[in-house]
Short mmCIF file of C-alpha atoms and ligand atoms in Angstrom, two decimals:
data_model
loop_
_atom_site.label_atom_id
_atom_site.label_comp_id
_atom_site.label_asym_id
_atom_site.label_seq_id
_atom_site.Cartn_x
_atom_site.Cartn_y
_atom_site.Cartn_z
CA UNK W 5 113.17 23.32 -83.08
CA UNK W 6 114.06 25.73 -80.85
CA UNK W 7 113.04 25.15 -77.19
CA UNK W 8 113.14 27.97 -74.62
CA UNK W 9 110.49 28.13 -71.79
CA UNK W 10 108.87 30.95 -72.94
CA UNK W 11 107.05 33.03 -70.22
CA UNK W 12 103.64 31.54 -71.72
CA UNK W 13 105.28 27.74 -71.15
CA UNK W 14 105.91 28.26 -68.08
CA UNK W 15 102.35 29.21 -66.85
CA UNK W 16 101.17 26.44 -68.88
CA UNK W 17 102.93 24.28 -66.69
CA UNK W 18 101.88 26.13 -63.32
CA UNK W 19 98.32 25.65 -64.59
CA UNK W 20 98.45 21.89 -65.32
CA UNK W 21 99.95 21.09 -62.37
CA UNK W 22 97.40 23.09 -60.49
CA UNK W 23 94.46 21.66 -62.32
CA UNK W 24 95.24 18.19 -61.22
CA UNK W 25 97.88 16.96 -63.57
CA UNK W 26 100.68 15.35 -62.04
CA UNK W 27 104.57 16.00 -63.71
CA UNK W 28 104.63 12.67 -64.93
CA UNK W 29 101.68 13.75 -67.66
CA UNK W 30 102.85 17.14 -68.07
CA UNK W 31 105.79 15.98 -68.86
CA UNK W 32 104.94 13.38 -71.28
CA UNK W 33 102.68 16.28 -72.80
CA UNK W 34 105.69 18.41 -73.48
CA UNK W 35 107.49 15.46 -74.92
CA UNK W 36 104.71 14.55 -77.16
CA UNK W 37 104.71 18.69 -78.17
CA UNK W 38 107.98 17.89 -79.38
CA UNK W 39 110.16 18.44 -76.25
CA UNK W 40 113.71 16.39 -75.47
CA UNK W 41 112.72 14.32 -72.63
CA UNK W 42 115.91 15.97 -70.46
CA UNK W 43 115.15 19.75 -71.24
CA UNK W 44 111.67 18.82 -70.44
CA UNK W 45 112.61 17.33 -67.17
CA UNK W 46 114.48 20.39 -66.19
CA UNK W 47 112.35 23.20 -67.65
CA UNK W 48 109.24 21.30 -65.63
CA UNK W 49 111.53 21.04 -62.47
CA UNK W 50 112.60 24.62 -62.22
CA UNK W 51 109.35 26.41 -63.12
CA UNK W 52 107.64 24.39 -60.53
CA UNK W 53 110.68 25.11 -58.13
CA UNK W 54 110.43 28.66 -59.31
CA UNK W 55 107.11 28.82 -58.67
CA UNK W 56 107.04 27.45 -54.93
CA UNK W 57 109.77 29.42 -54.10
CA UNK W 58 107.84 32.86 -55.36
CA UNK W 59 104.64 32.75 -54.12
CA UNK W 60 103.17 31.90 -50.40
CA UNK W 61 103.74 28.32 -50.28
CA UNK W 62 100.26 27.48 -48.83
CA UNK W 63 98.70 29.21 -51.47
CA UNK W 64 100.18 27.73 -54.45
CA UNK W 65 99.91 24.41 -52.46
CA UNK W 66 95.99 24.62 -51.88
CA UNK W 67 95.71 24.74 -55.16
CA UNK W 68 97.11 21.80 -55.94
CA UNK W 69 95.94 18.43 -55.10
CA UNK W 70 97.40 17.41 -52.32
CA UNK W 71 99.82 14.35 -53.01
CA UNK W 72 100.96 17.12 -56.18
CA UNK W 73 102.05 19.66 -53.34
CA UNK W 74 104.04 16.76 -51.44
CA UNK W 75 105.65 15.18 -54.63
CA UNK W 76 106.54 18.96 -55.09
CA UNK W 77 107.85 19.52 -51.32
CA UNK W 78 109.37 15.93 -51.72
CA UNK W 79 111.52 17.15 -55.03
CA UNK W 80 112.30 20.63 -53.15
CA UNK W 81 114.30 18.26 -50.31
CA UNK W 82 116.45 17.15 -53.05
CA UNK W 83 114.83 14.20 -53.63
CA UNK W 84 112.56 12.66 -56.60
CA UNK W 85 109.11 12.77 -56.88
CA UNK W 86 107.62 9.81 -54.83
CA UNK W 87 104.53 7.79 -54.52
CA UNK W 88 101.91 9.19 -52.07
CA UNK W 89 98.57 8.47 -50.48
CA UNK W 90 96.75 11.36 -50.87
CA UNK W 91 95.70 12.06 -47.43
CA UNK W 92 95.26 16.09 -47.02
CA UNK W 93 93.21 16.39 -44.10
CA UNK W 94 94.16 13.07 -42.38
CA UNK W 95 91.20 11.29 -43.35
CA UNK W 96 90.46 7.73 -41.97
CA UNK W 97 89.55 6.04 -45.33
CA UNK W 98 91.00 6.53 -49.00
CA UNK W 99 88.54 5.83 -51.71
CA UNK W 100 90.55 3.79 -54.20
CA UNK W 101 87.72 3.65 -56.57
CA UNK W 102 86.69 0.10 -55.81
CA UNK W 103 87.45 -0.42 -52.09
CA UNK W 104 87.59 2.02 -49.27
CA UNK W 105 91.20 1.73 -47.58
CA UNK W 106 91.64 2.75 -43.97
CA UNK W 107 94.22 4.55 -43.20
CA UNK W 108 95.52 2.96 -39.76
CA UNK W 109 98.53 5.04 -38.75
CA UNK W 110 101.57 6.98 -40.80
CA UNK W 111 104.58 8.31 -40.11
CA UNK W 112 106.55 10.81 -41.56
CA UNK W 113 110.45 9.96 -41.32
CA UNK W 114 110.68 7.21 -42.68
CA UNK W 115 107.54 7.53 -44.73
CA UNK W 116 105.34 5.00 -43.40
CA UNK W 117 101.47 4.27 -43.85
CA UNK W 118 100.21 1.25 -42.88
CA UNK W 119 96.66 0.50 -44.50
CA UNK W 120 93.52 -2.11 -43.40
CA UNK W 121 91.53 -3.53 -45.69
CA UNK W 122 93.24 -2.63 -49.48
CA UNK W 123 92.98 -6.45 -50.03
CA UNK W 124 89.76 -9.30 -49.96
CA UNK W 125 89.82 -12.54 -47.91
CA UNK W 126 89.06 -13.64 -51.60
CA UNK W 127 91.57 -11.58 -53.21
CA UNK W 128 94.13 -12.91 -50.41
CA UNK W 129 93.57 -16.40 -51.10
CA UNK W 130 93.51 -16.05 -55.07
CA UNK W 131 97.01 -14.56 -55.17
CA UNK W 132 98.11 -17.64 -52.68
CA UNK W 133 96.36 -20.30 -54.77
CA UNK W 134 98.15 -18.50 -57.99
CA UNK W 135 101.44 -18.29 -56.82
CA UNK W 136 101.33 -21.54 -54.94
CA UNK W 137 102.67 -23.76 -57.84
CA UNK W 138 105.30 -21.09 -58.90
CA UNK W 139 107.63 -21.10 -55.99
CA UNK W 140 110.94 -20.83 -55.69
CA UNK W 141 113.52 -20.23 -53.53
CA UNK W 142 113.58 -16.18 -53.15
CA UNK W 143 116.23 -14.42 -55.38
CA UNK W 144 117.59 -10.90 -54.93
CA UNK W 145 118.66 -8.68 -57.42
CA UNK W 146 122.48 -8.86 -57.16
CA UNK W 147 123.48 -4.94 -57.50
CA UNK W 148 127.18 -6.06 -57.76
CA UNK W 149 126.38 -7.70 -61.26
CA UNK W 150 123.15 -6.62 -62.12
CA UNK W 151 122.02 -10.54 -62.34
CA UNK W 152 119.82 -12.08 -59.46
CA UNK W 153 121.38 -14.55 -56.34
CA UNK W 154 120.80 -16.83 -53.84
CA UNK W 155 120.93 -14.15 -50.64
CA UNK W 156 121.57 -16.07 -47.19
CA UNK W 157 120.10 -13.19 -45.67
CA UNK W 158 116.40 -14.05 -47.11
CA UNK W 159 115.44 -17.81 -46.30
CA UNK W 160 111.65 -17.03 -48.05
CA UNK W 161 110.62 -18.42 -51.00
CA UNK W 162 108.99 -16.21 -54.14
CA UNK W 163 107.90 -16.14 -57.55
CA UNK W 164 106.90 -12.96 -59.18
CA UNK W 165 103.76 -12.18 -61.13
CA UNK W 166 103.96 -10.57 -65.06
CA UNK W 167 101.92 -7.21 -64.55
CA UNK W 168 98.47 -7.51 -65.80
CA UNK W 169 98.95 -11.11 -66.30
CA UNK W 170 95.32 -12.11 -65.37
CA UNK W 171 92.04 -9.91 -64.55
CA UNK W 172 93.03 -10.29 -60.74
CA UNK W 173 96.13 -8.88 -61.07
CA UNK W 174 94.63 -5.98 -63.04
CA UNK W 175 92.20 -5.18 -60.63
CA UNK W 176 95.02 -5.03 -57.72
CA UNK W 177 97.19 -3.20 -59.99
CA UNK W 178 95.17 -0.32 -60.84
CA UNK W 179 93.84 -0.49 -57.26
CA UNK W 180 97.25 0.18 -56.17
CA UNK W 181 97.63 3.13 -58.88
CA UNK W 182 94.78 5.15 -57.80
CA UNK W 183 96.36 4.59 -54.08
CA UNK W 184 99.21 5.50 -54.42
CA UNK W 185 99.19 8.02 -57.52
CA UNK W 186 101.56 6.05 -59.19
CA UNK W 187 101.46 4.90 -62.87
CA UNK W 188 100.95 1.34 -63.20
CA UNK W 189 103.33 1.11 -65.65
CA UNK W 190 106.10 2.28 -63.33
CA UNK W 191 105.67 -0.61 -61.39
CA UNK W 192 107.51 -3.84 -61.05
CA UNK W 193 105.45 -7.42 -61.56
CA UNK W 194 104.16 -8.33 -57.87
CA UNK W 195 106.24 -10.60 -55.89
CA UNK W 196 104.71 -13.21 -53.64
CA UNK W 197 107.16 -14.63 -50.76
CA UNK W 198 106.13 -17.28 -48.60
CA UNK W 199 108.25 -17.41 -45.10
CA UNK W 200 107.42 -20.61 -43.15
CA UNK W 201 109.13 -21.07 -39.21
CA UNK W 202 112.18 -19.36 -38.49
CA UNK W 203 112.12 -18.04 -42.08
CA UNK W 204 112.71 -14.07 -41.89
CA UNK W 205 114.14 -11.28 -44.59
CA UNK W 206 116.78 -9.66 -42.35
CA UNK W 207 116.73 -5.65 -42.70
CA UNK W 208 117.90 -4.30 -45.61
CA UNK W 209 116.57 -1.34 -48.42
CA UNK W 210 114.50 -1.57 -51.46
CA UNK W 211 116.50 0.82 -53.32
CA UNK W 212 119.40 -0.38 -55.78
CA UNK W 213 122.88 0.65 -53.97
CA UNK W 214 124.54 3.82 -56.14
CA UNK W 215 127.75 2.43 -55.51
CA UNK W 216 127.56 -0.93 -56.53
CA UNK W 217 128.86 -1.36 -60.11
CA UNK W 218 125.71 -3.52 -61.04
CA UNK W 219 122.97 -1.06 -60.50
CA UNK W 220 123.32 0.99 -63.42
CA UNK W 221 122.26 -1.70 -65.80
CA UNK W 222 119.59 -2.66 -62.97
CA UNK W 223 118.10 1.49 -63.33
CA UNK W 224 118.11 1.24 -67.25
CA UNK W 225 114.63 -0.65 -66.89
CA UNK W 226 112.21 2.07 -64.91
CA UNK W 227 115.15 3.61 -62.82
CA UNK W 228 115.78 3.70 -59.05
CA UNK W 229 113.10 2.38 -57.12
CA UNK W 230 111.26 5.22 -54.82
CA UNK W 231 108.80 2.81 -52.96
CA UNK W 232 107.59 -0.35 -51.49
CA UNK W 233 103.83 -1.44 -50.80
CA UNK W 234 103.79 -5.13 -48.43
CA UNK W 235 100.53 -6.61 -48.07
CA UNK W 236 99.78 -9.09 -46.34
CA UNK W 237 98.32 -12.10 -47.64
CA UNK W 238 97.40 -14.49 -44.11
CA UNK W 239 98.73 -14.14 -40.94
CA UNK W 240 100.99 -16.16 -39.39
CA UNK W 241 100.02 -17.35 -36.00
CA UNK W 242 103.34 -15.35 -34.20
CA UNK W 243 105.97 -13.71 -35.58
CA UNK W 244 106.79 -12.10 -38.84
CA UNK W 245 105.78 -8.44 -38.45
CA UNK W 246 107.68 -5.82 -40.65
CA UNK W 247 110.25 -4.31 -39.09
CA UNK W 248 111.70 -0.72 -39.62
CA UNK W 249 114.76 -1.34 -36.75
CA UNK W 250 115.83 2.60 -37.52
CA UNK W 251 112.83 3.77 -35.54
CA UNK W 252 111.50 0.72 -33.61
CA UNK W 253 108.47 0.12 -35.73
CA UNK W 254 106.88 -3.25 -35.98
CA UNK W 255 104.10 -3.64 -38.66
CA UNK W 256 101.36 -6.47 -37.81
CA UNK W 257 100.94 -8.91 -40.62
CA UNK W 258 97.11 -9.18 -40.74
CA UNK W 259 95.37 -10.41 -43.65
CA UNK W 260 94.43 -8.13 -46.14
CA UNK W 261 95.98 -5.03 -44.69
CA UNK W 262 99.12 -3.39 -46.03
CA UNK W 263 102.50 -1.52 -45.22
CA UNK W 264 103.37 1.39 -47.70
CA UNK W 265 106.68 3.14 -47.19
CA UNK W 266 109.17 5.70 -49.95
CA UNK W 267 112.09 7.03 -50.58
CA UNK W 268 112.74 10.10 -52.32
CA UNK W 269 116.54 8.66 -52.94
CA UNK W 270 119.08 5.47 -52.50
CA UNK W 271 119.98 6.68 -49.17
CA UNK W 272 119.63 5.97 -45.71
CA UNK W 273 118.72 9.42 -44.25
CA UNK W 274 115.28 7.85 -45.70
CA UNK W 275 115.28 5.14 -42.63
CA UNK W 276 113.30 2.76 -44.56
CA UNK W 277 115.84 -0.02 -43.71
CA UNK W 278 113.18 -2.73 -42.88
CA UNK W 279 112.58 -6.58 -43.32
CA UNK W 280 110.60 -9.41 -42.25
CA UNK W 281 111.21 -11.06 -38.62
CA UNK W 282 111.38 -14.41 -38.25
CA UNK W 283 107.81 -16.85 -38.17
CA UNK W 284 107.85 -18.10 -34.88
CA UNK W 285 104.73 -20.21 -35.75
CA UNK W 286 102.37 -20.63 -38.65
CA UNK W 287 103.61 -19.38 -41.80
CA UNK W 288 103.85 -15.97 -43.74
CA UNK W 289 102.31 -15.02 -46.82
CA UNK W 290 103.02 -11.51 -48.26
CA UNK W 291 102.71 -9.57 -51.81
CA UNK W 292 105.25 -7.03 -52.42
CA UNK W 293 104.91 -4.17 -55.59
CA UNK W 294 107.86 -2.23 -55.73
CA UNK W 295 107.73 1.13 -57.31
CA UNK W 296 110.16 2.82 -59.55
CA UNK W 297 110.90 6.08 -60.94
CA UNK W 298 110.11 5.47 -64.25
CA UNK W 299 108.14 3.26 -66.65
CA UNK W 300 109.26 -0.72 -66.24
CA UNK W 301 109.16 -2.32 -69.10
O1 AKG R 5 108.07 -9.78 -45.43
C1 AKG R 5 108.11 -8.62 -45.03
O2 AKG R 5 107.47 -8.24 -44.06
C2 AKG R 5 108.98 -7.64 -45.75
C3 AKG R 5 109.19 -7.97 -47.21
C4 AKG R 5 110.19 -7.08 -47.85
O3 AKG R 5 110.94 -6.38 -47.26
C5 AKG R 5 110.29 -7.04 -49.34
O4 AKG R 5 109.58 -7.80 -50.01
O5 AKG R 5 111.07 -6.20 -49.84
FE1 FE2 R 6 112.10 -5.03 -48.64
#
């Protein structure tokens, strides 16, 4: 078949998006018309590109929903489309369909939100009580092999969760989804850590290093990651906020409430180096979903 993006294509494209439909599913449309998932990718890319660039930005952009308009904005920095709260007029709650979320403060460089109340005191204690009996000493994925290690620099312990692997995780999962206007299936199983005193995940980045010769194999399954949601699952007595050093930020581990943060690429003009500080008393219990690119399988 012959594929060119016909004038008519293109305003197909400009109208899905516009109605509502993020590029993920007009993409996947255009592949399921019979598209090659790359010229897809780049036909969607530069009409939409094309598009912003020829008409009044707000315009075209108050069409749209708003987390469309800043996945679009996002791309037009050079990055990837990223995962984002949809939070057009700077609203104090997100409805995530089941819960209202409050929106507590956000940032824009790095990309910050922190969130109250995504999580139950009874959703809280069921992912502790689940993951409990599964722990081990955390792992990271090694990006100089692709396999996982034993990293000095992370003294928690973890165990990660199969998505959808009961209704509880479900529930979170798709609560998470509608959050964040991410696919579920783009993200990884949730990890539970458990940091008890003096334990701490010194700063680091979510993303898999470019330059390490293990990460291709690790981006074959979803791609790069683009971002990271912590919530927190008690709260340790003192100690063990989330820090972002880049920019001073500390992030309050209270029970129930959440850090979000992205990256539009594997770079550190993003600032989201972060990590854990160290449990002075009491322990930590947090639940990380990590977010990539593409479907993880
Ligand atoms: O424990 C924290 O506050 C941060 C956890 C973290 O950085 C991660 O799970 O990637
Ligand atoms: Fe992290």
């Amino acid at each position: 078949m012959t594929q060119v993006a016909t004038p008519a294509l293109r305003e197909w494209i400009v109208s899905q998006t516009a109605a509502g439909f993020a590029p993920e599913q007009v993409l996947s449309a255009m592949v399921t018309a019979g598209w090659e998932q790359g010229l897809a990718e780049t036909t969607l890319e530069n009409t939409l590109r094309d598009h912003l660039r020829s008409h009044a930005k707000g315009a075209v952009a108050a069409a749209m929903r708003p987390e469309i308009s800043a996945q679009l904005a996002d791309k037009q920095s050079s990055g990837v489309a990223v995962p984002t709260i949809a939070m057009g007029n700077s609203p104090r709650v997100v409805d995530v369909g089941d819960r209202q979320v409050a929106i507590l403060s956000s940032m824009a460089s790095p990309r910050v939100v922190v969130l109250g109340g995504l999580l139950s005191d009874e959703e809280c204690d069921a992912l502790i009580a689940a993951a409990r009996p599964r722990m081990a000493r955390s792992l990271t994925v090694e990006t100089k092999s692709g396999g996982e290690e034993l990293n000095e620099s992370r003294t928690s312990n973890g165990m990660f969760f199969s998505r959808g692997e009961s209704e509880l995780l479900k529930r979170i999962e798709a609560r998470i989804s509608r959050l964040l206007n991410w696919p579920v299936e783009n993200g990884e199983g949730m990890q539970v850590l458990y940091y008890g005193v003096g334990a701490e995940y010194k700063p680091h980045y979510d993303y898999f290093d470019p330059n390490e010769p293990g990460t291709p194999t690790i981006l074959k399954r979803g791609g790069q990651r683009v971002g990271t949601l912590v919530m927190y699952l008690n709260e340790p007595a003192c100690g063990g906020g989330t820090i972002f050093p880049d920019v001073g930020l500390e992030v309050a581990p209270q029970r129930g409430n959440a850090v979000f943060f992205s990256y539009d690429k594997p770079d550190p003009t993003t600032r989201t180096l972060h990590g854990g500080a160290p449990v002075v008393e009491g322990e930590k219990w947090v639940a990380t979903k990590w977010l990539r690119a593409g479907v993880f399988e």
